[in-house]
């Protein structure tokens, strides 16, 4: 809601990946809605952002208008081929045309959180690779800033960790990217190739060009928390975080009908990249993930020999136990049984040869990842003679929160990598 003549409605449709923004005229119900934005929500480069809100006289949040009342303010992430740079725009509520009012620059990542009453002073949260997030007031006219908070680095031990957003290509030409972390003090000439951990989570797309867009911000402050894979940097491992694993189905094709083939292609491209750069030892790469990333991990262990070991946390491995859809899959089991079965690593358990660490919260309430999923996979792998360890975390849900649970998971991950990635 904006005012009596302006209200906005956001509309999304999964099948077409369409996102639309309509203007409604509350004081004139007979007036047809006006389409302001019509785009694919997979297209991060065209994302207009979200409205900056204000409080009405009744203390309700409403759209914040420019002083002339003709436009509203939008704040967005600002993904582009050059990187991710948050912005502030105005959007004309008659035409949908936008005007760039401000955009952050290197070396910062600085999203706009709010505008003050004079419309020129913004509240932002600024961070960089070396500076933790803090709140600032920024004047758009003279670009002067006033720092409001002074939060220190919560983990200065990670100050010298090197982070880089890297780009490479899949064999079929699809552009891919990942966040590469190297341990503090790493010297390629002195240290050579490192044991490396991939932490994965695939995404589905209907457009191969949009699947290759750069959406990872390089200017963010990275510190580990809870069971983050980044803690392994302290033990001398390189980490490739969130390497792009797009599962693409253009036109009438369903992405998951070629899930396995595209998953393998994406993983192969990532391995080739870090090995070609001399960062990773090809014989000492571990693959891991949480939830759908755990599902991906076991699939890659079943269908490739790219990885020396695996870590799967709170995953689902038998898709017949999620028969009415999962992730972005809208077809049910009976409509796409072949795809469900082929995607299920449980049905390919006999192919898993690398050591696999399975972790699950005892009270996982996520409907797609009940603990039964991990229990049944463990029993299958154990019966087939695989090297597998199953860890149950008492009272933990889908994410792990207790000091004991988090500590146990970190110990398990470090111990597993030491056991199977350290040269004999």
Tab-separated table of C-alpha atoms in Angstrom:
chain	number	residue	atom	x	y	z
A	1	UNK	CA	0.000	0.000	0.000
A	2	UNK	CA	1.172	3.474	-0.885
A	3	UNK	CA	-1.720	5.913	-0.768
A	4	UNK	CA	-5.314	6.115	-1.911
A	5	UNK	CA	-4.376	6.061	-5.613
A	6	UNK	CA	-1.324	3.755	-5.498
A	7	UNK	CA	-0.965	0.168	-4.351
A	8	UNK	CA	1.427	-2.395	-5.802
A	9	UNK	CA	0.960	-6.131	-6.286
A	10	UNK	CA	3.817	-8.558	-6.947
A	11	UNK	CA	2.963	-11.645	-9.014
A	12	UNK	CA	5.148	-14.734	-9.674
A	13	UNK	CA	4.465	-17.832	-11.786
A	14	UNK	CA	6.813	-20.791	-11.401
A	15	UNK	CA	6.148	-22.525	-14.730
A	16	UNK	CA	7.232	-19.502	-16.778
A	17	UNK	CA	9.570	-17.985	-14.136
A	18	UNK	CA	7.704	-14.722	-14.709
A	19	UNK	CA	7.582	-11.906	-12.167
A	20	UNK	CA	5.278	-8.917	-12.606
A	21	UNK	CA	4.570	-5.757	-10.640
A	22	UNK	CA	1.122	-4.209	-11.080
A	23	UNK	CA	-0.123	-0.827	-9.955
A	24	UNK	CA	-3.634	-0.802	-8.528
A	25	UNK	CA	-5.871	2.252	-8.051
A	26	UNK	CA	-7.641	1.702	-4.693
A	27	UNK	CA	-9.723	4.875	-5.022
A	28	UNK	CA	-10.896	3.822	-8.495
A	29	UNK	CA	-11.691	0.086	-8.514
A	30	UNK	CA	-12.963	0.265	-12.094
A	31	UNK	CA	-9.570	1.416	-13.389
A	32	UNK	CA	-7.648	-1.542	-14.869
A	33	UNK	CA	-4.356	-2.427	-13.153
A	34	UNK	CA	-1.255	-1.019	-14.844
A	35	UNK	CA	1.691	-3.314	-15.540
A	36	UNK	CA	4.925	-1.666	-14.366
A	37	UNK	CA	7.442	-4.536	-14.469
A	38	UNK	CA	7.403	-7.763	-16.504
A	39	UNK	CA	10.542	-9.896	-16.237
A	40	UNK	CA	11.946	-13.335	-15.540
A	41	UNK	CA	12.760	-13.710	-11.871
A	42	UNK	CA	15.738	-15.824	-12.929
A	43	UNK	CA	17.219	-12.649	-14.454
A	44	UNK	CA	19.096	-11.153	-11.519
A	45	UNK	CA	20.529	-8.376	-13.685
A	46	UNK	CA	17.056	-6.902	-14.251
A	47	UNK	CA	15.879	-7.191	-10.637
A	48	UNK	CA	14.330	-3.804	-9.777
A	49	UNK	CA	14.783	-4.367	-6.039
A	50	UNK	CA	12.310	-3.935	-3.187
A	51	UNK	CA	10.433	-0.818	-2.053
A	52	UNK	CA	11.853	1.368	0.686
A	53	UNK	CA	9.024	1.771	3.177
A	54	UNK	CA	7.851	4.555	5.485
A	55	UNK	CA	5.366	4.813	8.360
A	56	UNK	CA	1.925	6.280	7.773
A	57	UNK	CA	0.108	8.479	10.281
A	58	UNK	CA	-1.442	5.264	11.591
A	59	UNK	CA	2.016	3.693	12.164
A	60	UNK	CA	1.541	1.238	9.315
A	61	UNK	CA	4.311	0.607	6.779
A	62	UNK	CA	3.558	2.125	3.378
A	63	UNK	CA	5.499	2.857	0.202
A	64	UNK	CA	7.917	5.778	0.491
A	65	UNK	CA	7.366	8.338	-2.280
A	66	UNK	CA	9.785	10.880	-3.714
A	67	UNK	CA	9.100	14.517	-2.674
A	68	UNK	CA	7.092	15.165	-5.868
A	69	UNK	CA	4.922	12.091	-5.225
A	70	UNK	CA	5.499	10.690	-8.718
A	71	UNK	CA	7.842	7.836	-7.865
A	72	UNK	CA	8.755	5.374	-5.143
A	73	UNK	CA	12.182	4.304	-3.899
A	74	UNK	CA	13.632	0.855	-4.567
A	75	UNK	CA	16.700	-0.767	-3.048
A	76	UNK	CA	18.317	-3.801	-4.681
A	77	UNK	CA	21.381	-6.048	-4.753
A	78	UNK	CA	22.624	-4.747	-8.092
A	79	UNK	CA	23.880	-7.950	-9.691
A	80	UNK	CA	25.700	-7.321	-12.982
A	81	UNK	CA	28.441	-8.872	-15.137
A	82	UNK	CA	30.930	-6.682	-13.239
A	83	UNK	CA	29.810	-7.926	-9.815
A	84	UNK	CA	27.189	-7.206	-7.156
A	85	UNK	CA	26.792	-3.546	-6.126
A	86	UNK	CA	23.647	-2.567	-4.172
A	87	UNK	CA	21.742	0.481	-5.396
A	88	UNK	CA	18.975	2.968	-4.706
A	89	UNK	CA	16.550	3.703	-7.550
A	90	UNK	CA	13.352	5.659	-8.014
A	91	UNK	CA	10.523	4.132	-10.050
A	92	UNK	CA	7.823	6.233	-11.711
A	93	UNK	CA	4.453	4.801	-10.648
A	94	UNK	CA	2.882	5.882	-13.955
A	95	UNK	CA	5.395	4.381	-16.388
A	96	UNK	CA	7.526	1.948	-14.387
A	97	UNK	CA	10.674	3.742	-15.560
A	98	UNK	CA	13.532	3.693	-13.078
A	99	UNK	CA	16.308	6.177	-12.367
A	100	UNK	CA	19.554	5.266	-10.618
A	101	UNK	CA	20.023	7.584	-7.631
A	102	UNK	CA	23.004	5.919	-5.982
A	103	UNK	CA	25.087	2.752	-6.198
A	104	UNK	CA	27.887	1.530	-3.978
A	105	UNK	CA	31.396	1.176	-5.352
A	106	UNK	CA	34.451	-0.960	-4.700
A	107	UNK	CA	35.695	-2.035	-2.235
A	108	UNK	CA	32.330	-2.057	-0.428
A	109	UNK	CA	29.087	-3.974	-0.327
A	110	UNK	CA	26.580	-1.432	1.010
A	111	UNK	CA	22.823	-2.056	0.727
A	112	UNK	CA	20.376	0.744	1.527
A	113	UNK	CA	18.239	-0.079	4.564
A	114	UNK	CA	16.166	3.081	4.925
A	115	UNK	CA	15.864	6.766	4.010
A	116	UNK	CA	15.610	9.586	6.519
A	117	UNK	CA	13.016	12.311	6.321
A	118	UNK	CA	14.946	14.678	4.083
A	119	UNK	CA	15.213	11.912	1.423
A	120	UNK	CA	18.909	12.600	0.876
A	121	UNK	CA	20.302	10.793	3.914
A	122	UNK	CA	20.346	7.005	3.737
A	123	UNK	CA	20.835	4.376	6.409
A	124	UNK	CA	23.144	1.710	4.998
A	125	UNK	CA	24.974	-1.378	6.168
A	126	UNK	CA	28.536	-1.242	4.845
A	127	UNK	CA	31.084	-4.028	4.707
A	128	UNK	CA	34.094	-5.109	2.693
A	129	UNK	CA	36.393	-8.089	2.617
A	130	UNK	CA	38.369	-6.551	5.489
A	131	UNK	CA	35.685	-4.536	7.345
A	132	UNK	CA	32.803	-6.135	9.279
A	133	UNK	CA	29.251	-4.899	8.612
A	134	UNK	CA	28.430	-1.634	10.378
A	135	UNK	CA	25.619	0.892	10.091
A	136	UNK	CA	26.298	4.218	8.382
A	137	UNK	CA	24.443	7.392	7.503
A	138	UNK	CA	25.291	8.454	3.963
A	139	UNK	CA	24.322	11.759	2.352
A	140	UNK	CA	23.554	11.261	-1.338
A	141	UNK	CA	24.317	14.879	-2.226
A	142	UNK	CA	27.899	15.085	-0.989
A	143	UNK	CA	28.486	11.323	-0.432
A	144	UNK	CA	29.683	12.004	3.115
A	145	UNK	CA	29.227	9.254	5.702
A	146	UNK	CA	28.783	9.048	9.459
A	147	UNK	CA	29.536	5.709	11.089
A	148	UNK	CA	26.882	4.736	13.653
A	149	UNK	CA	28.154	1.392	14.928
A	150	UNK	CA	31.632	0.026	15.476
A	151	UNK	CA	31.246	-3.737	15.608
A	152	UNK	CA	34.678	-5.392	15.669
A	153	UNK	CA	35.872	-8.389	13.707
A	154	UNK	CA	34.343	-11.368	15.590
A	155	UNK	CA	37.033	-13.762	14.343
A	156	UNK	CA	40.278	-11.924	13.543
A	157	UNK	CA	41.951	-15.299	13.023
A	158	UNK	CA	40.345	-15.254	9.565
A	159	UNK	CA	41.565	-11.774	8.615
A	160	UNK	CA	44.238	-13.091	6.262
A	161	UNK	CA	42.047	-15.661	4.530
A	162	UNK	CA	41.955	-14.953	0.796
A	163	UNK	CA	38.505	-14.857	-0.844
A	164	UNK	CA	37.799	-14.531	-4.548
A	165	UNK	CA	34.749	-14.935	-6.786
A	166	UNK	CA	36.014	-17.092	-9.646
A	167	UNK	CA	34.414	-17.726	-13.037
A	168	UNK	CA	34.770	-20.664	-15.398
A	169	UNK	CA	32.649	-22.602	-17.917
A	170	UNK	CA	30.850	-25.898	-18.147
A	171	UNK	CA	31.776	-28.113	-21.099
A	172	UNK	CA	28.649	-26.972	-22.981
A	173	UNK	CA	29.578	-23.295	-22.579
A	174	UNK	CA	27.357	-22.363	-19.621
A	175	UNK	CA	29.099	-19.745	-17.467
A	176	UNK	CA	29.704	-20.791	-13.858
A	177	UNK	CA	31.070	-19.118	-10.739
A	178	UNK	CA	32.079	-19.953	-7.170
A	179	UNK	CA	33.574	-18.427	-4.043
A	180	UNK	CA	37.127	-19.642	-3.569
A	181	UNK	CA	38.695	-19.385	-0.110
A	182	UNK	CA	42.378	-20.030	0.547
A	183	UNK	CA	43.844	-20.437	4.051
A	184	UNK	CA	45.782	-17.590	5.627
A	185	UNK	CA	49.405	-17.502	4.553
A	186	UNK	CA	48.921	-19.812	1.581
A	187	UNK	CA	51.786	-19.568	-0.913
A	188	UNK	CA	51.183	-21.485	-4.173
A	189	UNK	CA	54.894	-21.863	-4.894
A	190	UNK	CA	55.687	-23.070	-1.392
A	191	UNK	CA	52.542	-25.004	-0.474
A	192	UNK	CA	51.458	-26.380	-3.847
A	193	UNK	CA	48.062	-28.016	-4.319
A	194	UNK	CA	45.884	-28.221	-1.209
A	195	UNK	CA	43.298	-30.676	0.059
A	196	UNK	CA	40.044	-28.971	-0.890
A	197	UNK	CA	36.423	-29.085	0.238
A	198	UNK	CA	33.525	-28.242	-2.101
A	199	UNK	CA	30.293	-27.094	-0.422
A	200	UNK	CA	27.402	-27.366	-2.880
A	201	UNK	CA	23.746	-26.506	-3.492
A	202	UNK	CA	22.325	-26.701	-7.044
A	203	UNK	CA	19.723	-24.417	-8.631
A	204	UNK	CA	17.171	-24.949	-11.395
A	205	UNK	CA	16.763	-22.661	-14.407
A	206	UNK	CA	14.682	-22.382	-17.568
A	207	UNK	CA	17.228	-20.234	-19.416
A	208	UNK	CA	20.886	-21.150	-19.941
A	209	UNK	CA	22.014	-17.537	-20.364
A	210	UNK	CA	20.437	-16.477	-17.081
A	211	UNK	CA	21.913	-19.514	-15.340
A	212	UNK	CA	25.367	-18.075	-15.947
A	213	UNK	CA	24.792	-14.662	-14.384
A	214	UNK	CA	27.163	-13.406	-11.688
A	215	UNK	CA	25.219	-13.285	-8.408
A	216	UNK	CA	27.974	-13.791	-5.828
A	217	UNK	CA	29.203	-10.610	-4.139
A	218	UNK	CA	32.975	-10.363	-3.782
A	219	UNK	CA	33.063	-7.380	-1.415
A	220	UNK	CA	31.395	-9.093	1.542
A	221	UNK	CA	32.921	-9.769	4.949
A	222	UNK	CA	33.227	-13.533	5.387
A	223	UNK	CA	33.467	-15.149	8.784
A	224	UNK	CA	32.304	-18.653	9.747
A	225	UNK	CA	29.398	-19.288	12.076
A	226	UNK	CA	27.801	-22.386	13.568
A	227	UNK	CA	28.769	-25.362	11.377
A	228	UNK	CA	30.209	-23.349	8.480
A	229	UNK	CA	32.588	-25.173	6.170
A	230	UNK	CA	34.868	-22.118	6.421
A	231	UNK	CA	36.174	-23.402	9.761
A	232	UNK	CA	38.159	-25.931	7.722
A	233	UNK	CA	40.332	-23.054	6.492
A	234	UNK	CA	42.009	-23.076	9.910
A	235	UNK	CA	43.154	-26.641	9.247
A	236	UNK	CA	44.856	-25.817	5.946
A	237	UNK	CA	42.092	-26.757	3.498
A	238	UNK	CA	40.999	-24.712	0.505
A	239	UNK	CA	37.228	-24.245	0.231
A	240	UNK	CA	35.185	-23.849	-2.959
A	241	UNK	CA	31.879	-22.543	-1.652
A	242	UNK	CA	28.651	-22.705	-3.636
A	243	UNK	CA	30.091	-23.574	-7.047
A	244	UNK	CA	27.373	-23.040	-9.655
A	245	UNK	CA	25.537	-26.276	-10.407
A	246	UNK	CA	22.711	-25.091	-12.681
A	247	UNK	CA	20.113	-27.643	-13.724
A	248	UNK	CA	18.614	-26.175	-16.902
A	249	UNK	CA	15.475	-27.150	-18.788
A	250	UNK	CA	14.646	-24.761	-21.629
A	251	UNK	CA	11.286	-24.599	-23.368
A	252	UNK	CA	9.097	-27.586	-22.537
A	253	UNK	CA	11.998	-29.561	-21.075
A	254	UNK	CA	11.954	-30.174	-17.331
A	255	UNK	CA	15.279	-29.366	-15.628
A	256	UNK	CA	15.313	-32.489	-13.487
A	257	UNK	CA	14.941	-34.849	-16.446
A	258	UNK	CA	18.662	-34.283	-17.073
A	259	UNK	CA	19.616	-33.589	-13.462
A	260	UNK	CA	22.335	-36.224	-13.191
A	261	UNK	CA	24.075	-35.305	-16.456
A	262	UNK	CA	24.093	-31.576	-15.671
A	263	UNK	CA	25.186	-32.167	-12.089
A	264	UNK	CA	28.167	-34.174	-13.284
A	265	UNK	CA	29.053	-31.526	-15.887
A	266	UNK	CA	28.988	-28.734	-13.305
A	267	UNK	CA	31.061	-30.679	-10.787
A	268	UNK	CA	33.583	-31.700	-13.444
A	269	UNK	CA	34.017	-28.066	-14.493
A	270	UNK	CA	34.643	-26.979	-10.900
A	271	UNK	CA	37.190	-29.743	-10.295
A	272	UNK	CA	38.954	-28.982	-13.571
A	273	UNK	CA	39.166	-25.289	-12.650
A	274	UNK	CA	40.762	-25.664	-9.209
A	275	UNK	CA	43.112	-28.410	-10.417
A	276	UNK	CA	44.149	-26.395	-13.486
A	277	UNK	CA	44.991	-23.422	-11.267
A	278	UNK	CA	47.145	-25.634	-9.082
A	279	UNK	CA	45.028	-24.949	-5.994
A	280	UNK	CA	43.500	-28.382	-5.404
A	281	UNK	CA	45.057	-31.810	-5.303
A	282	UNK	CA	42.786	-33.831	-7.583
A	283	UNK	CA	43.103	-36.874	-5.306
A	284	UNK	CA	42.176	-34.949	-2.150
A	285	UNK	CA	38.846	-33.231	-2.818
A	286	UNK	CA	35.878	-33.697	-0.479
A	287	UNK	CA	32.300	-32.855	-1.478
A	288	UNK	CA	29.724	-31.718	1.075
A	289	UNK	CA	26.390	-30.013	1.506
A	290	UNK	CA	23.357	-29.443	3.712
A	291	UNK	CA	19.752	-30.420	2.894
A	292	UNK	CA	19.428	-30.354	-0.928
A	293	UNK	CA	23.195	-29.961	-0.972
A	294	UNK	CA	23.489	-33.242	0.947
A	295	UNK	CA	21.258	-34.900	-1.653
A	296	UNK	CA	23.575	-33.486	-4.322
A	297	UNK	CA	26.649	-34.724	-2.470
A	298	UNK	CA	25.527	-38.348	-2.406
A	299	UNK	CA	24.454	-38.172	-6.052
A	300	UNK	CA	27.918	-36.992	-7.063
A	301	UNK	CA	29.551	-39.771	-5.045
A	302	UNK	CA	27.279	-42.301	-6.751
A	303	UNK	CA	27.737	-41.052	-10.309
A	304	UNK	CA	31.363	-39.821	-10.376
A	305	UNK	CA	34.783	-40.654	-8.997
A	306	UNK	CA	35.763	-36.984	-8.683
A	307	UNK	CA	35.763	-36.896	-4.883
A	308	UNK	CA	37.799	-38.671	-2.242
A	309	UNK	CA	35.148	-38.331	0.495
A	310	UNK	CA	31.738	-36.828	1.212
A	311	UNK	CA	29.874	-35.040	4.019
A	312	UNK	CA	26.062	-34.990	3.841
A	313	UNK	CA	24.063	-33.084	6.473
A	314	UNK	CA	20.282	-33.343	6.940
A	315	UNK	CA	19.526	-34.528	3.440
A	316	UNK	CA	16.848	-36.521	1.589
A	317	UNK	CA	18.054	-39.431	-0.501
A	318	UNK	CA	14.951	-41.359	-1.571
A	319	UNK	CA	12.559	-39.226	-3.602
A	320	UNK	CA	9.745	-41.762	-3.348
A	321	UNK	CA	9.478	-40.508	0.257
A	322	UNK	CA	8.740	-36.983	-1.051
A	323	UNK	CA	6.175	-38.049	-3.684
A	324	UNK	CA	4.376	-34.729	-4.155
A	325	UNK	CA	7.324	-32.640	-5.260
A	326	UNK	CA	10.584	-31.360	-3.844
A	327	UNK	CA	12.739	-28.274	-4.283
A	328	UNK	CA	11.601	-26.859	-7.672
A	329	UNK	CA	10.054	-30.130	-8.916
A	330	UNK	CA	6.289	-29.676	-9.250
A	331	UNK	CA	5.426	-33.024	-10.816
A	332	UNK	CA	4.442	-35.781	-8.428
A	333	UNK	CA	6.038	-39.219	-8.266
A	334	UNK	CA	3.403	-40.862	-10.456
A	335	UNK	CA	3.770	-38.215	-13.167
A	336	UNK	CA	7.566	-38.427	-13.289
A	337	UNK	CA	8.484	-41.680	-11.568
A	338	UNK	CA	11.505	-42.291	-13.804
A	339	UNK	CA	12.961	-38.885	-12.880
A	340	UNK	CA	12.264	-39.390	-9.165
A	341	UNK	CA	13.972	-42.782	-9.164
A	342	UNK	CA	16.932	-41.681	-11.268
A	343	UNK	CA	17.536	-38.633	-9.077
A	344	UNK	CA	17.428	-40.656	-5.855
A	345	UNK	CA	20.942	-41.573	-4.699
A	346	UNK	CA	19.370	-44.299	-2.552
A	347	UNK	CA	18.626	-46.262	-5.724
A	348	UNK	CA	22.293	-45.978	-6.746
A	349	UNK	CA	23.783	-46.699	-3.322
A	350	UNK	CA	25.832	-49.604	-4.662
A	351	UNK	CA	27.872	-47.109	-6.717
A	352	UNK	CA	29.011	-45.055	-3.698
A	353	UNK	CA	32.646	-46.013	-3.147
A	354	UNK	CA	34.048	-42.935	-1.371
A	355	UNK	CA	33.795	-42.669	2.445
A	356	UNK	CA	30.608	-40.816	3.408
A	357	UNK	CA	29.820	-38.966	6.645
A	358	UNK	CA	26.060	-38.680	7.292
A	359	UNK	CA	24.762	-36.184	9.887
A	360	UNK	CA	21.137	-35.505	10.825
A	361	UNK	CA	19.244	-33.693	13.569
A	362	UNK	CA	17.129	-36.088	15.617
A	363	UNK	CA	14.084	-33.787	15.512
A	364	UNK	CA	14.336	-32.549	11.913
A	365	UNK	CA	10.886	-31.074	11.229
A	366	UNK	CA	11.537	-30.126	7.602
A	367	UNK	CA	8.921	-32.189	5.708
A	368	UNK	CA	11.347	-33.178	2.949
A	369	UNK	CA	14.214	-34.318	5.162
A	370	UNK	CA	12.911	-36.460	7.992
A	371	UNK	CA	15.696	-38.400	9.803
A	372	UNK	CA	14.345	-41.619	8.277
A	373	UNK	CA	15.998	-40.554	5.011
A	374	UNK	CA	19.495	-40.717	6.498
A	375	UNK	CA	18.763	-43.841	8.535
A	376	UNK	CA	17.674	-45.813	5.462
A	377	UNK	CA	20.616	-44.622	3.358
A	378	UNK	CA	23.036	-45.566	6.126
A	379	UNK	CA	21.545	-49.053	6.386
A	380	UNK	CA	21.769	-49.495	2.615
A	381	UNK	CA	25.394	-48.364	2.434
A	382	UNK	CA	26.395	-50.422	5.458
A	383	UNK	CA	24.763	-53.505	3.967
A	384	UNK	CA	26.612	-52.914	0.697
A	385	UNK	CA	29.964	-52.688	2.467
A	386	UNK	CA	30.571	-48.956	1.957
A	387	UNK	CA	32.641	-46.820	4.333
A	388	UNK	CA	29.973	-44.754	6.081
A	389	UNK	CA	29.455	-43.038	9.444
A	390	UNK	CA	26.040	-41.922	10.717
A	391	UNK	CA	25.806	-39.183	13.359
A	392	UNK	CA	22.486	-38.320	15.043
A	393	UNK	CA	22.321	-34.986	16.901
A	394	UNK	CA	19.961	-35.192	19.916
A	395	UNK	CA	17.083	-32.689	19.908
A	396	UNK	CA	18.441	-30.799	16.866
A	397	UNK	CA	16.149	-29.615	14.064
A	398	UNK	CA	16.988	-29.091	10.372
A	399	UNK	CA	19.615	-26.528	11.359
A	400	UNK	CA	21.885	-27.134	14.328
A	401	UNK	CA	21.893	-24.621	17.179
A	402	UNK	CA	23.136	-26.067	20.453
A	403	UNK	CA	26.740	-25.610	21.533
A	404	UNK	CA	27.092	-29.381	21.843
A	405	UNK	CA	25.548	-30.065	18.439
A	406	UNK	CA	27.587	-27.439	16.599
A	407	UNK	CA	30.795	-28.552	18.274
A	408	UNK	CA	30.125	-32.189	17.443
A	409	UNK	CA	29.458	-31.413	13.774
A	410	UNK	CA	32.648	-29.373	13.441
A	411	UNK	CA	34.665	-32.148	15.095
A	412	UNK	CA	33.106	-34.732	12.775
A	413	UNK	CA	33.867	-32.670	9.667
A	414	UNK	CA	37.477	-31.951	10.628
A	415	UNK	CA	38.100	-35.544	11.687
A	416	UNK	CA	36.569	-36.926	8.470
A	417	UNK	CA	38.680	-34.680	6.265
A	418	UNK	CA	41.842	-35.444	8.237
A	419	UNK	CA	41.205	-39.145	7.929
A	420	UNK	CA	40.508	-39.258	4.196
A	421	UNK	CA	42.193	-36.201	2.644
A	422	UNK	CA	45.555	-36.386	4.424
A	423	UNK	CA	48.175	-38.210	2.320
A	424	UNK	CA	49.014	-41.668	3.646
